[in-house]
GROMACS .gro file of C-alpha atoms in nm:
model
  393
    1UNK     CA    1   0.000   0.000   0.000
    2UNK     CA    2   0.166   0.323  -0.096
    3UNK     CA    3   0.151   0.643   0.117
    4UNK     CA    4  -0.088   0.815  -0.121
    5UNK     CA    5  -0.328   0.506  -0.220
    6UNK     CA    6  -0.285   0.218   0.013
    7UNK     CA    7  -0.286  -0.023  -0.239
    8UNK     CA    8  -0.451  -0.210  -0.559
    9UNK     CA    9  -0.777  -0.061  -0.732
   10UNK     CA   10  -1.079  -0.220  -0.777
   11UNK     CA   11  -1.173  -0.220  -1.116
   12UNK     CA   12  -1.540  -0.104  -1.223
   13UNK     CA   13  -1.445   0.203  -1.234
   14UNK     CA   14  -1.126   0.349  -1.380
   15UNK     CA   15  -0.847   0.264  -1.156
   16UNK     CA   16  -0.906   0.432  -0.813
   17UNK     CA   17  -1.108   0.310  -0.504
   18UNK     CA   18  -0.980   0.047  -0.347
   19UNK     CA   19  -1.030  -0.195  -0.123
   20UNK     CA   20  -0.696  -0.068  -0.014
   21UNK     CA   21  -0.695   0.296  -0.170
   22UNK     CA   22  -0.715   0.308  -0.536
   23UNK     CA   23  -0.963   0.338  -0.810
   24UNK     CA   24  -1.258   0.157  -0.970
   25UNK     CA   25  -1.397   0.105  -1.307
   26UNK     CA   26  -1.741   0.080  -1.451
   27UNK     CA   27  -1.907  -0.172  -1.490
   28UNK     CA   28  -1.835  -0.389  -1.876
   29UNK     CA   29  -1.944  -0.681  -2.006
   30UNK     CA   30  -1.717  -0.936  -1.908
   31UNK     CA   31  -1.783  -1.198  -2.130
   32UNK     CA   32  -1.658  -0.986  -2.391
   33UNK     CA   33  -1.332  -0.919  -2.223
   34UNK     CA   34  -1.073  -1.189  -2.231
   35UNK     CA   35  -0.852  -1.114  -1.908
   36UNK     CA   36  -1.170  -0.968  -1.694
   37UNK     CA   37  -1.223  -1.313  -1.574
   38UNK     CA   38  -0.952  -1.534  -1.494
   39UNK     CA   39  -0.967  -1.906  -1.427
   40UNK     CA   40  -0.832  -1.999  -1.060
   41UNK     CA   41  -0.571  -2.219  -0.974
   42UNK     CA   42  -0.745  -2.278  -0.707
   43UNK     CA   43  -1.143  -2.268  -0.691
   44UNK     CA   44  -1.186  -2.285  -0.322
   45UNK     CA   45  -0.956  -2.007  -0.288
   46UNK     CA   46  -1.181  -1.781  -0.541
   47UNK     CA   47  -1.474  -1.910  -0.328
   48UNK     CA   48  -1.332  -1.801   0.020
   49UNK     CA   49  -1.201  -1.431  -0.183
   50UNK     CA   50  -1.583  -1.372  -0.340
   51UNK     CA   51  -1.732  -1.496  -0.065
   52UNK     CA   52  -1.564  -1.252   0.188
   53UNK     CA   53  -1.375  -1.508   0.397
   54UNK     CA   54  -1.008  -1.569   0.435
   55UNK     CA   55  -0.890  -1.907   0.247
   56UNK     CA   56  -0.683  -2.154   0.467
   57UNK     CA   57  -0.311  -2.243   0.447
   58UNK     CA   58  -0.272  -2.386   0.166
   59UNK     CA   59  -0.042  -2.669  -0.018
   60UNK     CA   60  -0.015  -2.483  -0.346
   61UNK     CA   61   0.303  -2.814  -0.455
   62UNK     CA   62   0.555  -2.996  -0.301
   63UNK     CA   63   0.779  -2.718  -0.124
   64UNK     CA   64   0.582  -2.435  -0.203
   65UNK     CA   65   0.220  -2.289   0.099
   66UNK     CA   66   0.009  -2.007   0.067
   67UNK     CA   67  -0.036  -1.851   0.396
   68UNK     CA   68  -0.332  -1.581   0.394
   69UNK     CA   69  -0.265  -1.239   0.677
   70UNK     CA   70  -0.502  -1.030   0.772
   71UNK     CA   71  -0.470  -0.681   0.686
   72UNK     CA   72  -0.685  -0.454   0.926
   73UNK     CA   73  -0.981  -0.273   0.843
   74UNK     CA   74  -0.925  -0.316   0.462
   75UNK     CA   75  -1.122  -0.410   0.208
   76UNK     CA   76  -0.854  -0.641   0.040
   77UNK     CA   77  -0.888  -0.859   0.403
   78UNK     CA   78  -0.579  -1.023   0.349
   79UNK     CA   79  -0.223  -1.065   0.177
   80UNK     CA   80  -0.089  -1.426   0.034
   81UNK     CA   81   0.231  -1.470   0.166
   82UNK     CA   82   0.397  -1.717  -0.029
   83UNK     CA   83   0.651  -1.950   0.166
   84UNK     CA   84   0.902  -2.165  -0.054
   85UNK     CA   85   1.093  -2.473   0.137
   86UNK     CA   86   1.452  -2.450   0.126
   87UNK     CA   87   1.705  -2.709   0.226
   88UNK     CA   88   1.786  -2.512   0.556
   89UNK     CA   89   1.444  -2.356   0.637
   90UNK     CA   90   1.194  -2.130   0.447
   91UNK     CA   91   1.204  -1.812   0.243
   92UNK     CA   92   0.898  -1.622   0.241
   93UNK     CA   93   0.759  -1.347  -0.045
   94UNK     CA   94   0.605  -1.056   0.162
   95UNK     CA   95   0.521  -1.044   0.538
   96UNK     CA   96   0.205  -0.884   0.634
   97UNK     CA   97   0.103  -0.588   0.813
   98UNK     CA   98   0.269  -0.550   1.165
   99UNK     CA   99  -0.007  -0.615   1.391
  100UNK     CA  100  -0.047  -0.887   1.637
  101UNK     CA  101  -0.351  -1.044   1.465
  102UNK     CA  102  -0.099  -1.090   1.102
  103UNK     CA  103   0.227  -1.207   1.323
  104UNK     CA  104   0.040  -1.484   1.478
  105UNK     CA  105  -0.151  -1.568   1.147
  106UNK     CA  106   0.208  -1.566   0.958
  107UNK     CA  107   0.393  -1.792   1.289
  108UNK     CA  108   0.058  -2.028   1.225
  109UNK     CA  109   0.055  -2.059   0.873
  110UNK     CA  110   0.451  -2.137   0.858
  111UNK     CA  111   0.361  -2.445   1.160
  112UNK     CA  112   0.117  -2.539   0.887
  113UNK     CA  113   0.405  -2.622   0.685
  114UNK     CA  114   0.596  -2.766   0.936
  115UNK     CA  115   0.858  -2.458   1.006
  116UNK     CA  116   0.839  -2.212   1.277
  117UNK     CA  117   0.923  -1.810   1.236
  118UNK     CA  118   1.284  -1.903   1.387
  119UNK     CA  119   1.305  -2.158   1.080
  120UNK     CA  120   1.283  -1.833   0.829
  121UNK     CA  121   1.575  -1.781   0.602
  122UNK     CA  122   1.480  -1.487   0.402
  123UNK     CA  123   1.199  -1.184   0.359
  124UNK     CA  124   1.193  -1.118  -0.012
  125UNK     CA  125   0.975  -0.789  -0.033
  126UNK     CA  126   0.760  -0.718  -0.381
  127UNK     CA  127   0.734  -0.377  -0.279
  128UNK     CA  128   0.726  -0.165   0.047
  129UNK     CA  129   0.343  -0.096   0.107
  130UNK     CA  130   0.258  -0.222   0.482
  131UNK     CA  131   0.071  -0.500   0.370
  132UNK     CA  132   0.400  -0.620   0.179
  133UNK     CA  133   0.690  -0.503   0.402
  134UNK     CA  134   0.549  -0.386   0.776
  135UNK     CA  135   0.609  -0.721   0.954
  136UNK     CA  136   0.981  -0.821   0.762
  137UNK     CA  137   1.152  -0.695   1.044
  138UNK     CA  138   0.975  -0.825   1.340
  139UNK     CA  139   1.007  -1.127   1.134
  140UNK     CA  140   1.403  -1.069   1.117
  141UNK     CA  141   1.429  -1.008   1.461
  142UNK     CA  142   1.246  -1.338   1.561
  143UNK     CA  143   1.492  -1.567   1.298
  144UNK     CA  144   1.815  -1.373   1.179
  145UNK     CA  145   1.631  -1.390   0.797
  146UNK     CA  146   1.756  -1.174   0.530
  147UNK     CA  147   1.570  -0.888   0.395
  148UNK     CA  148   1.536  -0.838   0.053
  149UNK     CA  149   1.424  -0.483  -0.128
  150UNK     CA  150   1.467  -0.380  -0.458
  151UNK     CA  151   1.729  -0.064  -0.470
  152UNK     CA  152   1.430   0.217  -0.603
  153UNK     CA  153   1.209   0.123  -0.280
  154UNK     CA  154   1.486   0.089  -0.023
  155UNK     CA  155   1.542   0.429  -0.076
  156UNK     CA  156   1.207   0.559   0.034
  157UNK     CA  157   1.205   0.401   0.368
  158UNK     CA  158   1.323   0.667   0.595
  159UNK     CA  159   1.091   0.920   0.374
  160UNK     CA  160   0.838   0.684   0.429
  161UNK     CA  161   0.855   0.527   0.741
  162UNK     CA  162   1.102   0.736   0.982
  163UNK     CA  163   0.902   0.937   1.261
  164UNK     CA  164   1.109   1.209   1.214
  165UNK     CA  165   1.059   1.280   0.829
  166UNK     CA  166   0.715   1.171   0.782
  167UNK     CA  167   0.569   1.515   0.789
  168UNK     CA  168   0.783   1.649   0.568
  169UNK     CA  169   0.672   1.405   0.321
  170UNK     CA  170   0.296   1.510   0.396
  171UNK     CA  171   0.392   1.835   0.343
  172UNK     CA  172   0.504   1.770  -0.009
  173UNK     CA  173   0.211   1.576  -0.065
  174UNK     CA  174  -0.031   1.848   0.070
  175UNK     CA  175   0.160   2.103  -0.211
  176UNK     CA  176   0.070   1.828  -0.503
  177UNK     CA  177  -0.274   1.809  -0.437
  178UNK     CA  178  -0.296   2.139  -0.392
  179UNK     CA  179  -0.155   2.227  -0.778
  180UNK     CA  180  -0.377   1.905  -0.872
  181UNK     CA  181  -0.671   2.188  -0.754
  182UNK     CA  182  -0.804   1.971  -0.417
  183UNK     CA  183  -1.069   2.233  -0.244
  184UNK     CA  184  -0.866   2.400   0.108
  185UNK     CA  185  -1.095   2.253   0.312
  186UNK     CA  186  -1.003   1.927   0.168
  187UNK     CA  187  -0.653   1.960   0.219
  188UNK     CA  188  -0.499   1.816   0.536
  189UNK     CA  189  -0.771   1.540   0.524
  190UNK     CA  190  -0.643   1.399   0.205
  191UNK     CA  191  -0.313   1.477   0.269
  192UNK     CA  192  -0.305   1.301   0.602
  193UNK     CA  193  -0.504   1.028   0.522
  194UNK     CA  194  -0.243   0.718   0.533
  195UNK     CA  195  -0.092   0.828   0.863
  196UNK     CA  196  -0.293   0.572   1.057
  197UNK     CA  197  -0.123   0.331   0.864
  198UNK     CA  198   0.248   0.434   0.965
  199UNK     CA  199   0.198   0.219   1.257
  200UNK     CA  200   0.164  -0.085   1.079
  201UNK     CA  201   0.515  -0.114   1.016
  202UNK     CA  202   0.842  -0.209   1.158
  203UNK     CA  203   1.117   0.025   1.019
  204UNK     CA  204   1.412  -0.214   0.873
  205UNK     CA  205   1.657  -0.145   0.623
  206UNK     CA  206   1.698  -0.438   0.396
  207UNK     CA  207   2.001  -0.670   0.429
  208UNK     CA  208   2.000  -0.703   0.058
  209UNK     CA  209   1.958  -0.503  -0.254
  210UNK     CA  210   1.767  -0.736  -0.553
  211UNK     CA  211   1.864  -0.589  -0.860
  212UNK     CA  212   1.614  -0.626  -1.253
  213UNK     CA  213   1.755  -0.971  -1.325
  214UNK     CA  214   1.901  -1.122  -1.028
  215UNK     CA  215   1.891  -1.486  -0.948
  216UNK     CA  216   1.870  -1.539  -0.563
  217UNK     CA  217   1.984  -1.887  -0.521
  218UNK     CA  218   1.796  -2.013  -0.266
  219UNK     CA  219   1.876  -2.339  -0.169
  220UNK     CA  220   1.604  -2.566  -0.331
  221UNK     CA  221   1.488  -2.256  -0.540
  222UNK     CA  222   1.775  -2.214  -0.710
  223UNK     CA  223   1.652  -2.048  -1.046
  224UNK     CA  224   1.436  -1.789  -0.891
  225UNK     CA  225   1.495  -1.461  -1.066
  226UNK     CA  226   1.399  -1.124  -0.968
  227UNK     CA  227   1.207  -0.897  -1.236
  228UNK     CA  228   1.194  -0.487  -1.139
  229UNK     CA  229   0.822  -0.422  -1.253
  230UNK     CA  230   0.767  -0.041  -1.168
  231UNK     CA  231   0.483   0.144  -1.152
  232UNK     CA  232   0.239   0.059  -0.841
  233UNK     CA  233   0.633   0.144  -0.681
  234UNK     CA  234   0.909   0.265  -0.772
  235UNK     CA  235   1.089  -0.086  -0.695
  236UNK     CA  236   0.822  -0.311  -0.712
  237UNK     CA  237   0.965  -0.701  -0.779
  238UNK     CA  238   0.809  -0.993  -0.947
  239UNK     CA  239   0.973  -1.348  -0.889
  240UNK     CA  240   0.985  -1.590  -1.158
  241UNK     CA  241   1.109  -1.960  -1.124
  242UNK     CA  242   1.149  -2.083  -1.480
  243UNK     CA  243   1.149  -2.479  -1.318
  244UNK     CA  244   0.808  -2.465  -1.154
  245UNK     CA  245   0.670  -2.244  -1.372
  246UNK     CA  246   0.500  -2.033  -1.130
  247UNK     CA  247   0.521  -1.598  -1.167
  248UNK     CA  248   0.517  -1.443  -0.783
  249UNK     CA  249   0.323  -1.123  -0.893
  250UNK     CA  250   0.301  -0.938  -0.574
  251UNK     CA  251   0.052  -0.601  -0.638
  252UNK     CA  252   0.179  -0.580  -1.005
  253UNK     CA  253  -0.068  -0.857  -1.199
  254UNK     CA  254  -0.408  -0.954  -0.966
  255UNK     CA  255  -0.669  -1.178  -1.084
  256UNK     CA  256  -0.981  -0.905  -1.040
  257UNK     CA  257  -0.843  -0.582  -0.942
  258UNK     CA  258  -0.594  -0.362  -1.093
  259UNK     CA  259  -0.316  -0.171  -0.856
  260UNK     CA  260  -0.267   0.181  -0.817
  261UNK     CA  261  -0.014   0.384  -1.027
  262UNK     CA  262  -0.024   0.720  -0.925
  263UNK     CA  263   0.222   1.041  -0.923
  264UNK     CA  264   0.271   1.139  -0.541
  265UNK     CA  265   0.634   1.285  -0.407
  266UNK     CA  266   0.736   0.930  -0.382
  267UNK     CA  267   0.669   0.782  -0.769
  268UNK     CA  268   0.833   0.820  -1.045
  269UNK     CA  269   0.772   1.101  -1.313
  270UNK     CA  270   0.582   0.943  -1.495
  271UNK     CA  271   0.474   0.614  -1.358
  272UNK     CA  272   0.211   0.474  -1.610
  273UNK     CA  273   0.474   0.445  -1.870
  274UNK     CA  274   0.720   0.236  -1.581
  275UNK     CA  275   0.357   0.040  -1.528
  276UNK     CA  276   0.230  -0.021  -1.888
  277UNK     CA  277   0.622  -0.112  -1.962
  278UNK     CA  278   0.635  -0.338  -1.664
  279UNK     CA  279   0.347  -0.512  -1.768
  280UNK     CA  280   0.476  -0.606  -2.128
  281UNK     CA  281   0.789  -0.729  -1.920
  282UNK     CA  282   0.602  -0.993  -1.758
  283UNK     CA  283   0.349  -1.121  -2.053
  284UNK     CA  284   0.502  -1.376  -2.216
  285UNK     CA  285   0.671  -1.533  -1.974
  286UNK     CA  286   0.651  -1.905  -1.991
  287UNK     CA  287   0.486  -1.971  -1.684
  288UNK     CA  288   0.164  -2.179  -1.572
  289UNK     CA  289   0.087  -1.994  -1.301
  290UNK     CA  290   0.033  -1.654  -1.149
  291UNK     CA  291   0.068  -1.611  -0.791
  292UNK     CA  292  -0.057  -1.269  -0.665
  293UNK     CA  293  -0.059  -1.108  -0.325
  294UNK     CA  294  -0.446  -1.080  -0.286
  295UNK     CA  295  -0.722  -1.230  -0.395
  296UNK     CA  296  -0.659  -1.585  -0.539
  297UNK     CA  297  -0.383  -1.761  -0.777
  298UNK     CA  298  -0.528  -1.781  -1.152
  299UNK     CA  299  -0.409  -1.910  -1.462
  300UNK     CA  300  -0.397  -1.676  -1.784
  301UNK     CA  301  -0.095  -1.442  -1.755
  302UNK     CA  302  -0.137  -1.281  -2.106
  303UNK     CA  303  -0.473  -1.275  -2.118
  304UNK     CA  304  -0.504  -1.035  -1.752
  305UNK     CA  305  -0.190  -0.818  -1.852
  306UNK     CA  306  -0.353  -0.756  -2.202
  307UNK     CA  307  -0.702  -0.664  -2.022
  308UNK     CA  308  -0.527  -0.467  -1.740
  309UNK     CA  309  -0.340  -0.269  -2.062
  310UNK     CA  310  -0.668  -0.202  -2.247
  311UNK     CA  311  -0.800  -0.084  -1.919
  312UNK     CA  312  -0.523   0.204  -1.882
  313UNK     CA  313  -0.595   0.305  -2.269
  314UNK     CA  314  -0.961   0.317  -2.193
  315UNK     CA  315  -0.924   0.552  -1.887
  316UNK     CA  316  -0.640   0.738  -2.108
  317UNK     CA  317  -0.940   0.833  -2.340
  318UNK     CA  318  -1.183   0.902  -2.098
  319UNK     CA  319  -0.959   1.162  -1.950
  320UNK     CA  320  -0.829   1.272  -2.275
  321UNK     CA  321  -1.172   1.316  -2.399
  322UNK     CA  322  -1.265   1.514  -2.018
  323UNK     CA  323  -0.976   1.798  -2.117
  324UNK     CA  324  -1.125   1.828  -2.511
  325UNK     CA  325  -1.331   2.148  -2.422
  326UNK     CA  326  -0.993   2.339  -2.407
  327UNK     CA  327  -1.147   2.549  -2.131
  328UNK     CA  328  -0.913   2.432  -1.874
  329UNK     CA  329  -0.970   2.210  -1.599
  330UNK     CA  330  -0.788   2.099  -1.280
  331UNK     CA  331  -0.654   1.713  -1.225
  332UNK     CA  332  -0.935   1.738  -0.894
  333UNK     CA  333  -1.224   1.889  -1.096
  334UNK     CA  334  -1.117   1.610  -1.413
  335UNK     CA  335  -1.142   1.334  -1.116
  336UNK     CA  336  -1.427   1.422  -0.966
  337UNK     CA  337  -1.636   1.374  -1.313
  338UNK     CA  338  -1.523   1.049  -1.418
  339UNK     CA  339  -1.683   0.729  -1.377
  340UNK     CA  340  -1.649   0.580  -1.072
  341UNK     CA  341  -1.830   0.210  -0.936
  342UNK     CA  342  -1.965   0.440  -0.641
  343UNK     CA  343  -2.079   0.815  -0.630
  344UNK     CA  344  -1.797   1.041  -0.538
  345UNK     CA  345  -1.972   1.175  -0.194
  346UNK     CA  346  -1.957   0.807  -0.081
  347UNK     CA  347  -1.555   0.767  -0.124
  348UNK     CA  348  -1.336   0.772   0.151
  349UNK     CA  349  -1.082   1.088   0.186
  350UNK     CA  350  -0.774   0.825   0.116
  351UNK     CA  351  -0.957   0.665  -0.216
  352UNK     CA  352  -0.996   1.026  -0.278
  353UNK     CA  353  -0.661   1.092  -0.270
  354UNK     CA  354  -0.604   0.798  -0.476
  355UNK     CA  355  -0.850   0.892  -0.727
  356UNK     CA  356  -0.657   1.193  -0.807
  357UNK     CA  357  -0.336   1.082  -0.771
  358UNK     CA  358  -0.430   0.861  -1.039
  359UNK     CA  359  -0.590   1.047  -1.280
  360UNK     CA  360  -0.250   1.281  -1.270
  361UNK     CA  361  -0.067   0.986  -1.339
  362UNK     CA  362  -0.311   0.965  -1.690
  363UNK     CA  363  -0.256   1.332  -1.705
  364UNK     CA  364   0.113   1.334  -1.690
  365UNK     CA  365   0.169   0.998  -1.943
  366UNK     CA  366  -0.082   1.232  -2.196
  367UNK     CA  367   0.148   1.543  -2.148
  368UNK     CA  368   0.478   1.283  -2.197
  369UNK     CA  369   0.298   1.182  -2.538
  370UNK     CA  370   0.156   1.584  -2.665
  371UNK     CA  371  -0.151   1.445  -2.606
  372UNK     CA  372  -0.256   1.722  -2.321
  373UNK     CA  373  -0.078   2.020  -2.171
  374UNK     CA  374  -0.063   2.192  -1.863
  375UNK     CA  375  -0.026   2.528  -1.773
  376UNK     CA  376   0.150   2.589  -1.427
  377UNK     CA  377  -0.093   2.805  -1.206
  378UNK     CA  378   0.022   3.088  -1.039
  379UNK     CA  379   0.042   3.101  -0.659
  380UNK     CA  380  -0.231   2.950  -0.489
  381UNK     CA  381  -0.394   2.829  -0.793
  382UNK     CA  382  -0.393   2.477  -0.971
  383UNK     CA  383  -0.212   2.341  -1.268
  384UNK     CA  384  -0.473   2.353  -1.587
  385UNK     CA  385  -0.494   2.135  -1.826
  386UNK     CA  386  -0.588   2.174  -2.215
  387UNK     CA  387  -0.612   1.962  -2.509
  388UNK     CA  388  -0.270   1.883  -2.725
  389UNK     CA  389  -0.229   2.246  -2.973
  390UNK     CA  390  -0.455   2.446  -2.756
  391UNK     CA  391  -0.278   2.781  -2.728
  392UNK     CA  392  -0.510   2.984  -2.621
  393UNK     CA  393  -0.394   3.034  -2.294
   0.00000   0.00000   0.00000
């Protein structure tokens, strides 16, 4: 979950409310869509997701358990933490929020399997959201493991996560969505809306930087290969082990929902590109099957990224098409007229947040490609923007 969004989008609506803080699309006909609907891996595990319960541990192959945590007061309910047997213990992908409630879920899903927390080798991290990274170093501290971040993320963390930065990072945020035209009464709501979630994590610098490429020989999963898929963050990792044929996709590919990607002082300039690039990194990789960090383990890789592409075109349109009157118009007043899966007065101040973080992040890739242009506003007033030639102005 990310400090501006907490996490994937639910799609129905364009790409921004979330069960953890980003946006939703409207609704399509699915049957129509190849990559809307995925088959599961694993239909109980769909069944327990739809159904609004958590799935249990699970076998998913020899050497390889899905262990659901609880994330608190979200939507998404839980993460899959993903625990691969090694020849000396286990290595787990991801750790949970840092709560009580996930620690003893995590230290009962690894007995499960027959290991105990002290039996834990390594935390590899997909990305540093608190869902992903908040309990890797309680989980250190219990076993000695190794923790794993990609270079772009383990940079953020003391932005992030450090007590005695954090508001300076609000700040900055307050000043975006201020030139992204939020209302002042709006401000220090939206702005502060992911500080309750600061808590949730256990500030630990990783042991190990896991460069685009990089094989991790584990012992047992020795082919495992990192691949740097950008966009949701900055260093977000997929896993890949070319032997089982199985794709670790953390927040990047999900079965029903789509993750944020969204400018905030933390991203990337332009962080749909990294995304829609990231997501023609991972098609065509000869795998069988997709293991994601919520929801439930599916089956067509393509299929979802080329749905999840069309998707970001389609609200890349829309937005285009919401800046054609050349009047100028502000990334809050553009948000707050597209189609959403809920009416705007119903969405929480952090999907708000999201919401517009995310239609900036449309903005911005249509300004990178002359399709749109903005105008800096002067002093106290918004960025507008205009249609691609518009010159009036």
């Amino acid at each position: 979950m990310s400090e501006q969004g907490a996490g994937p989008a639910v799609e129905g609506t364009g790409s921004a409310v979330q069960a953890a803080g980003s946006a939703v699309q409207g609704p399509r006909d699915a049957a129509a869509e190849p990559g809307r609907r995925v088959t599961p891996a694993n239909e109980e595990q769909r069944e327990a997701w739809m159904g609004g319960a958590v799935p249990p541990v699970e076998q998913v192959r020899p050497g390889l358990w899905s262990i659901p945590v609880p994330i608190p007061i979200n939507p998404l309910r839980y993460v899959l933490v993903y625990a691969l047997e090694l020849s000396d213990g286990v290595a787990i992908i991801d750790a949970g929020w840092n709560t009580e409630e996930a620690y003893a879920a995590l230290d009962g899903g690894l007995a499960v399997a027959g290991f105990a927390m002290t039996d834990v080798r390594a935390v590899l991290v997909t990305h540093i959201h608190p869902d992903h990274y908040g309990l890797a170093g309680r989980v250190r501290e219990a076993s000695g493991a190794w923790i794993g971040l990609h270079p772009a993320d383990a940079g953020l963390l003391h932005e992030r996560y450090d007590e005695s930065r954090i508001n300076a990072l609000v700040e900055r945020e307050r000043a975006m969505l201020a030139s992204s035209g939020v209302p002042p009464l709006s401000l220090d709501e939206l702005a502060g809306a992911s500080m309750m979630i600061r808590h949730h994590v256990t500030m630990a610098g990783p042991d190990r930087l896991i460069e685009d490429g990089t094989t991790l020989d584990l012992p047992g999963w020795e082919d495992v290969r990192a691949i740097w898929t950008p966009g949701h963050s900055p260093g977000h990792l997929c896993f890949v082990s070319p032997s089982r044929r199985v794709l670790f996709t953390g927040d990047h590919v999900l079965p029903r929902i789509t993750p944020t990607v969204a400018v905030h002082p933390q991203s990337g300039p332009d962080p749909l590109a990294d995304f829609l690039d990231a997501l023609a990194k991972v098609r065509d990789l000869d795998v069988d099957e997709v293991l994601p960090a919520h929801e439930f383990r599916f089956l067509e890789l393509a299929e979802r990224v080329d749905y999840m592409t069309a998707h970001h075109h389609q609200r890349l349109a829309e937005i285009e098409a919401a800046v054609a009157s050349g009047e100028g118009a502000a990334c809050w007043d553009i948000t707050t007229h597209l189609t959403w899966s809920r009416p705007w007065d119903t969405i929480l101040p952090f999907m708000r947040r999201a919401a517009t973080n995310e239609t900036l992040a449309h903005l911005v890739y249509l300004e990178a490609r002359g399709r749109a242009r903005r105008v800096p506003g002067e002093p106290g007033e918004p960025d507008l923007w205009y249609p691609k030639g518009d010159q009036a102005h």
